[in-house]
Amino acid sequence: MPDEGQDEPIALYFCPTPNGYQISIMLEELLAPYCVLSADDATGAQLNSHFAARLSEETLPAIVDPDGPDGQPLALSESGAILHYLARKYDAFYPMNERTKADVDQWLFWQVGRFGPMAMECEHFRHRAPERMSYVIDRYTSEIARLFGDLERRLETREYLAGAYSIADIATFPWARMWRLLGQDSGKFPNVERWLDRVGKRPAVIKGLAIKVPETARRQA
């Protein structure tokens, strides 16, 4: 649960990408106090100078927790690592049971290592590349269909990816909701469609997806 004694908000360095929304959703789910900043707001005075210097839209999201594990500020990037850290810090959306924990990790790393990167490339070549390359588009689109098939089979007998709602769902949802941009037909994946609807109706998910940058006002739990 959130630490009632934490007064300073977590700084979320944010860009409106699926990885960025992973962290805004997580912070909303935790009811954790946080403020939203852009990479341009990072300075050596605020952060470790090395960390501040390498922040850019390409490296976001990132957080600075003023109340780190040793009582000192902690700066952290990489969305999977941030989700893991926040889940452990607040003891939420990450199970205690080692077997279930391994299941959550399996699907979190599936998203980080396979689904997210493949979806990013698929979206780029379908919509942003200066030249349309049919072979590349077909290759990525078919691979994403295969990965949606993994989700479909996984969700056949369960409501969430690893038992209860967890960081695995939070990590995967912002990418899976892009199915139209990825050239997929959600009707072919009814279990995924139900899961997207279920997760998408959570109040914290709705709030997390509405975050914009820059946002100067602090959000408090």
mmCIF file of C-alpha atoms in Angstrom:
data_model
loop_
_atom_site.group_PDB
_atom_site.id
_atom_site.type_symbol
_atom_site.label_atom_id
_atom_site.label_comp_id
_atom_site.label_asym_id
_atom_site.label_seq_id
_atom_site.Cartn_x
_atom_site.Cartn_y
_atom_site.Cartn_z
ATOM 1 C CA MET A 1 0.000 0.000 0.000
ATOM 2 C CA PRO A 2 1.132 3.603 -0.464
ATOM 3 C CA ASP A 3 3.366 5.127 2.207
ATOM 4 C CA GLU A 4 1.178 7.642 4.004
ATOM 5 C CA GLY A 5 4.296 9.492 5.163
ATOM 6 C CA GLN A 6 5.619 10.324 1.723
ATOM 7 C CA ASP A 7 4.971 14.009 1.085
ATOM 8 C CA GLU A 8 7.149 14.695 -1.948
ATOM 9 C CA PRO A 9 5.691 13.341 -5.170
ATOM 10 C CA ILE A 10 7.456 10.927 -7.435
ATOM 11 C CA ALA A 11 8.653 12.779 -10.542
ATOM 12 C CA LEU A 12 7.468 11.021 -13.692
ATOM 13 C CA TYR A 13 9.400 12.053 -16.793
ATOM 14 C CA PHE A 14 6.793 11.285 -19.390
ATOM 15 C CA CYS A 15 6.161 11.040 -23.094
ATOM 16 C CA PRO A 16 2.732 9.869 -24.394
ATOM 17 C CA THR A 17 3.871 6.466 -25.632
ATOM 18 C CA PRO A 18 2.682 3.003 -24.575
ATOM 19 C CA ASN A 19 5.686 2.696 -22.250
ATOM 20 C CA GLY A 20 4.924 6.094 -20.768
ATOM 21 C CA TYR A 21 1.319 5.116 -20.144
ATOM 22 C CA GLN A 22 2.487 1.971 -18.361
ATOM 23 C CA ILE A 23 3.960 4.134 -15.620
ATOM 24 C CA SER A 24 1.182 6.720 -15.404
ATOM 25 C CA ILE A 25 -1.331 3.865 -15.099
ATOM 26 C CA MET A 26 0.773 2.187 -12.416
ATOM 27 C CA LEU A 27 1.077 5.387 -10.376
ATOM 28 C CA GLU A 28 -2.680 5.959 -10.655
ATOM 29 C CA GLU A 29 -3.355 2.370 -9.586
ATOM 30 C CA LEU A 30 -1.127 2.870 -6.545
ATOM 31 C CA LEU A 31 -2.722 6.225 -5.655
ATOM 32 C CA ALA A 32 0.857 7.422 -5.329
ATOM 33 C CA PRO A 33 1.592 11.164 -5.297
ATOM 34 C CA TYR A 34 3.395 12.135 -8.489
ATOM 35 C CA CYS A 35 4.051 15.017 -10.829
ATOM 36 C CA VAL A 36 4.487 14.849 -14.577
ATOM 37 C CA LEU A 37 7.524 16.370 -16.286
ATOM 38 C CA SER A 38 9.121 16.262 -19.706
ATOM 39 C CA ALA A 39 12.714 15.428 -20.548
ATOM 40 C CA ASP A 40 13.298 19.169 -20.953
ATOM 41 C CA ASP A 41 12.545 19.626 -17.253
ATOM 42 C CA ALA A 42 15.506 17.442 -16.235
ATOM 43 C CA THR A 43 18.544 19.356 -15.019
ATOM 44 C CA GLY A 44 21.703 18.406 -13.212
ATOM 45 C CA ALA A 45 20.514 20.464 -10.262
ATOM 46 C CA GLN A 46 17.472 18.233 -9.847
ATOM 47 C CA LEU A 47 19.061 14.896 -10.661
ATOM 48 C CA ASN A 48 22.288 13.030 -10.829
ATOM 49 C CA SER A 49 23.970 14.876 -13.712
ATOM 50 C CA HIS A 50 24.618 11.687 -15.707
ATOM 51 C CA PHE A 51 20.978 10.642 -15.410
ATOM 52 C CA ALA A 52 19.726 14.107 -16.373
ATOM 53 C CA ALA A 53 22.062 14.350 -19.352
ATOM 54 C CA ARG A 54 20.830 11.157 -20.971
ATOM 55 C CA LEU A 55 17.097 11.789 -20.572
ATOM 56 C CA SER A 56 15.325 12.353 -23.876
ATOM 57 C CA GLU A 57 12.048 11.350 -25.462
ATOM 58 C CA GLU A 58 13.789 8.195 -26.642
ATOM 59 C CA THR A 59 14.708 7.162 -23.076
ATOM 60 C CA LEU A 60 11.409 8.016 -21.398
ATOM 61 C CA PRO A 61 9.651 7.085 -19.206
ATOM 62 C CA ALA A 62 11.810 7.631 -16.159
ATOM 63 C CA ILE A 63 11.093 8.395 -12.529
ATOM 64 C CA VAL A 64 12.807 10.036 -9.614
ATOM 65 C CA ASP A 65 11.534 8.769 -6.283
ATOM 66 C CA PRO A 66 12.537 11.266 -3.556
ATOM 67 C CA ASP A 67 12.057 8.516 -0.973
ATOM 68 C CA GLY A 68 14.244 5.730 -2.336
ATOM 69 C CA PRO A 69 14.903 2.413 -0.606
ATOM 70 C CA ASP A 70 17.751 3.864 1.506
ATOM 71 C CA GLY A 71 15.972 7.140 2.171
ATOM 72 C CA GLN A 72 17.834 8.845 -0.668
ATOM 73 C CA PRO A 73 16.342 9.842 -4.051
ATOM 74 C CA LEU A 74 16.337 7.088 -6.655
ATOM 75 C CA ALA A 75 16.439 7.839 -10.394
ATOM 76 C CA LEU A 76 15.283 4.999 -12.612
ATOM 77 C CA SER A 77 14.545 4.449 -16.291
ATOM 78 C CA GLU A 78 13.297 1.457 -18.336
ATOM 79 C CA SER A 79 9.571 0.875 -17.950
ATOM 80 C CA GLY A 80 9.829 -2.778 -16.886
ATOM 81 C CA ALA A 81 12.321 -1.911 -14.156
ATOM 82 C CA ILE A 82 10.139 0.987 -12.987
ATOM 83 C CA LEU A 83 7.051 -1.228 -12.772
ATOM 84 C CA HIS A 84 9.016 -3.815 -10.817
ATOM 85 C CA TYR A 85 10.397 -1.196 -8.427
ATOM 86 C CA LEU A 86 7.045 0.463 -7.769
ATOM 87 C CA ALA A 87 5.303 -2.885 -7.274
ATOM 88 C CA ARG A 88 7.868 -3.891 -4.647
ATOM 89 C CA LYS A 89 7.919 -0.478 -2.989
ATOM 90 C CA TYR A 90 4.153 -0.345 -2.558
ATOM 91 C CA ASP A 91 3.635 -4.106 -2.232
ATOM 92 C CA ALA A 92 0.944 -4.073 -4.901
ATOM 93 C CA PHE A 93 0.208 -5.737 -8.267
ATOM 94 C CA TYR A 94 3.067 -8.195 -7.723
ATOM 95 C CA PRO A 95 2.358 -11.448 -5.853
ATOM 96 C CA MET A 96 4.129 -12.814 -2.794
ATOM 97 C CA ASN A 97 3.946 -16.446 -3.916
ATOM 98 C CA GLU A 98 7.129 -17.375 -5.782
ATOM 99 C CA ARG A 99 5.366 -19.519 -8.385
ATOM 100 C CA THR A 100 2.889 -16.763 -9.245
ATOM 101 C CA LYS A 101 5.657 -14.169 -9.111
ATOM 102 C CA ALA A 102 7.568 -16.164 -11.731
ATOM 103 C CA ASP A 103 4.450 -16.204 -13.905
ATOM 104 C CA VAL A 104 4.080 -12.415 -13.661
ATOM 105 C CA ASP A 105 7.760 -11.962 -14.518
ATOM 106 C CA GLN A 106 7.424 -14.288 -17.499
ATOM 107 C CA TRP A 107 4.686 -12.155 -19.044
ATOM 108 C CA LEU A 108 6.279 -8.853 -18.060
ATOM 109 C CA PHE A 109 9.485 -9.866 -19.834
ATOM 110 C CA TRP A 110 7.470 -11.217 -22.768
ATOM 111 C CA GLN A 111 6.079 -7.725 -23.203
ATOM 112 C CA VAL A 112 9.412 -5.956 -22.679
ATOM 113 C CA GLY A 113 11.437 -8.264 -24.891
ATOM 114 C CA ARG A 114 9.011 -9.339 -27.605
ATOM 115 C CA PHE A 115 5.561 -7.780 -27.798
ATOM 116 C CA GLY A 116 6.524 -4.148 -27.195
ATOM 117 C CA PRO A 117 9.528 -4.004 -29.552
ATOM 118 C CA MET A 118 7.673 -5.883 -32.294
ATOM 119 C CA ALA A 119 4.616 -3.625 -31.950
ATOM 120 C CA MET A 120 6.814 -0.523 -32.093
ATOM 121 C CA GLU A 121 8.466 -1.648 -35.318
ATOM 122 C CA CYS A 122 5.148 -2.743 -36.825
ATOM 123 C CA GLU A 123 3.527 0.627 -36.105
ATOM 124 C CA HIS A 124 6.560 2.470 -37.497
ATOM 125 C CA PHE A 125 6.708 0.621 -40.800
ATOM 126 C CA ARG A 126 2.926 0.683 -41.262
ATOM 127 C CA HIS A 127 2.475 4.390 -40.533
ATOM 128 C CA ARG A 128 5.723 6.371 -40.209
ATOM 129 C CA ALA A 129 8.362 4.989 -42.542
ATOM 130 C CA PRO A 130 9.117 7.347 -45.464
ATOM 131 C CA GLU A 131 8.984 4.391 -47.838
ATOM 132 C CA ARG A 132 6.393 1.617 -47.810
ATOM 133 C CA MET A 133 8.105 -1.762 -47.873
ATOM 134 C CA SER A 134 5.524 -4.493 -48.350
ATOM 135 C CA TYR A 135 7.743 -7.337 -47.218
ATOM 136 C CA VAL A 136 8.693 -5.565 -43.973
ATOM 137 C CA ILE A 137 5.103 -4.510 -43.245
ATOM 138 C CA ASP A 138 3.807 -8.024 -43.877
ATOM 139 C CA ARG A 139 6.580 -9.532 -41.766
ATOM 140 C CA TYR A 140 5.912 -7.376 -38.719
ATOM 141 C CA THR A 141 2.132 -7.526 -39.074
ATOM 142 C CA SER A 142 2.145 -11.332 -39.219
ATOM 143 C CA GLU A 143 4.515 -11.525 -36.252
ATOM 144 C CA ILE A 144 2.251 -9.267 -34.203
ATOM 145 C CA ALA A 145 -0.679 -11.501 -35.128
ATOM 146 C CA ARG A 146 1.278 -14.453 -33.781
ATOM 147 C CA LEU A 147 1.957 -12.612 -30.525
ATOM 148 C CA PHE A 148 -1.706 -11.653 -30.207
ATOM 149 C CA GLY A 149 -2.330 -15.367 -30.612
ATOM 150 C CA ASP A 150 -0.112 -15.961 -27.564
ATOM 151 C CA LEU A 151 -2.281 -13.538 -25.600
ATOM 152 C CA GLU A 152 -5.475 -15.122 -26.901
ATOM 153 C CA ARG A 153 -4.448 -18.591 -25.719
ATOM 154 C CA ARG A 154 -3.191 -17.266 -22.399
ATOM 155 C CA LEU A 155 -6.478 -15.485 -21.679
ATOM 156 C CA GLU A 156 -8.652 -18.432 -22.696
ATOM 157 C CA THR A 157 -9.012 -19.675 -19.109
ATOM 158 C CA ARG A 158 -8.129 -16.596 -17.049
ATOM 159 C CA GLU A 159 -9.191 -12.972 -16.659
ATOM 160 C CA TYR A 160 -5.657 -11.598 -16.395
ATOM 161 C CA LEU A 161 -2.257 -12.687 -17.644
ATOM 162 C CA ALA A 162 -0.949 -14.195 -14.406
ATOM 163 C CA GLY A 163 -3.866 -14.782 -12.062
ATOM 164 C CA ALA A 164 -4.802 -11.494 -10.407
ATOM 165 C CA TYR A 165 -4.371 -8.140 -12.148
ATOM 166 C CA SER A 166 -0.658 -7.355 -12.066
ATOM 167 C CA ILE A 167 2.200 -5.391 -13.580
ATOM 168 C CA ALA A 168 2.138 -7.893 -16.458
ATOM 169 C CA ASP A 169 -1.296 -6.574 -17.477
ATOM 170 C CA ILE A 170 -0.265 -2.962 -16.883
ATOM 171 C CA ALA A 171 2.784 -3.430 -19.119
ATOM 172 C CA THR A 172 0.945 -5.192 -21.940
ATOM 173 C CA PHE A 173 -2.325 -3.250 -22.119
ATOM 174 C CA PRO A 174 -1.036 0.043 -23.629
ATOM 175 C CA TRP A 175 0.549 -1.879 -26.499
ATOM 176 C CA ALA A 176 -2.305 -4.321 -27.094
ATOM 177 C CA ARG A 177 -4.880 -1.519 -27.276
ATOM 178 C CA MET A 178 -3.090 -0.346 -30.468
ATOM 179 C CA TRP A 179 -4.403 -3.374 -32.397
ATOM 180 C CA ARG A 180 -5.938 -1.256 -35.172
ATOM 181 C CA LEU A 181 -2.653 0.576 -35.811
ATOM 182 C CA LEU A 182 -0.938 -2.805 -35.870
ATOM 183 C CA GLY A 183 -3.199 -4.098 -38.630
ATOM 184 C CA GLN A 184 -5.050 -6.596 -36.458
ATOM 185 C CA ASP A 185 -8.704 -7.665 -36.368
ATOM 186 C CA SER A 186 -9.770 -7.826 -32.726
ATOM 187 C CA GLY A 187 -12.646 -10.114 -33.722
ATOM 188 C CA LYS A 188 -10.082 -12.856 -34.267
ATOM 189 C CA PHE A 189 -8.991 -12.542 -30.639
ATOM 190 C CA PRO A 190 -12.174 -12.503 -28.509
ATOM 191 C CA ASN A 191 -10.363 -13.331 -25.273
ATOM 192 C CA VAL A 192 -7.967 -10.445 -25.821
ATOM 193 C CA GLU A 193 -10.897 -8.193 -26.686
ATOM 194 C CA ARG A 194 -12.620 -9.030 -23.392
ATOM 195 C CA TRP A 195 -9.380 -8.485 -21.487
ATOM 196 C CA LEU A 196 -8.830 -5.108 -23.153
ATOM 197 C CA ASP A 197 -12.354 -4.075 -22.212
ATOM 198 C CA ARG A 198 -11.914 -5.309 -18.638
ATOM 199 C CA VAL A 199 -8.594 -3.533 -18.085
ATOM 200 C CA GLY A 200 -9.638 -0.428 -20.006
ATOM 201 C CA LYS A 201 -12.605 0.182 -17.706
ATOM 202 C CA ARG A 202 -10.467 0.412 -14.578
ATOM 203 C CA PRO A 203 -10.649 4.006 -13.242
ATOM 204 C CA ALA A 204 -6.873 4.197 -12.787
ATOM 205 C CA VAL A 205 -6.301 3.067 -16.363
ATOM 206 C CA ILE A 206 -8.671 5.721 -17.674
ATOM 207 C CA LYS A 207 -6.870 8.383 -15.622
ATOM 208 C CA GLY A 208 -3.428 7.116 -16.576
ATOM 209 C CA LEU A 209 -4.252 7.263 -20.281
ATOM 210 C CA ALA A 210 -5.500 10.852 -19.917
ATOM 211 C CA ILE A 211 -2.135 12.170 -18.682
ATOM 212 C CA LYS A 212 -0.571 14.844 -20.855
ATOM 213 C CA VAL A 213 2.752 16.635 -20.814
ATOM 214 C CA PRO A 214 3.682 19.165 -19.717
ATOM 215 C CA GLU A 215 1.503 19.157 -16.629
ATOM 216 C CA THR A 216 2.670 21.522 -13.955
ATOM 217 C CA ALA A 217 0.096 20.861 -11.272
ATOM 218 C CA ARG A 218 1.001 18.171 -8.782
ATOM 219 C CA ARG A 219 -1.235 15.174 -8.469
ATOM 220 C CA GLN A 220 -1.787 14.000 -4.932
ATOM 221 C CA ALA A 221 -3.305 10.718 -3.781
#
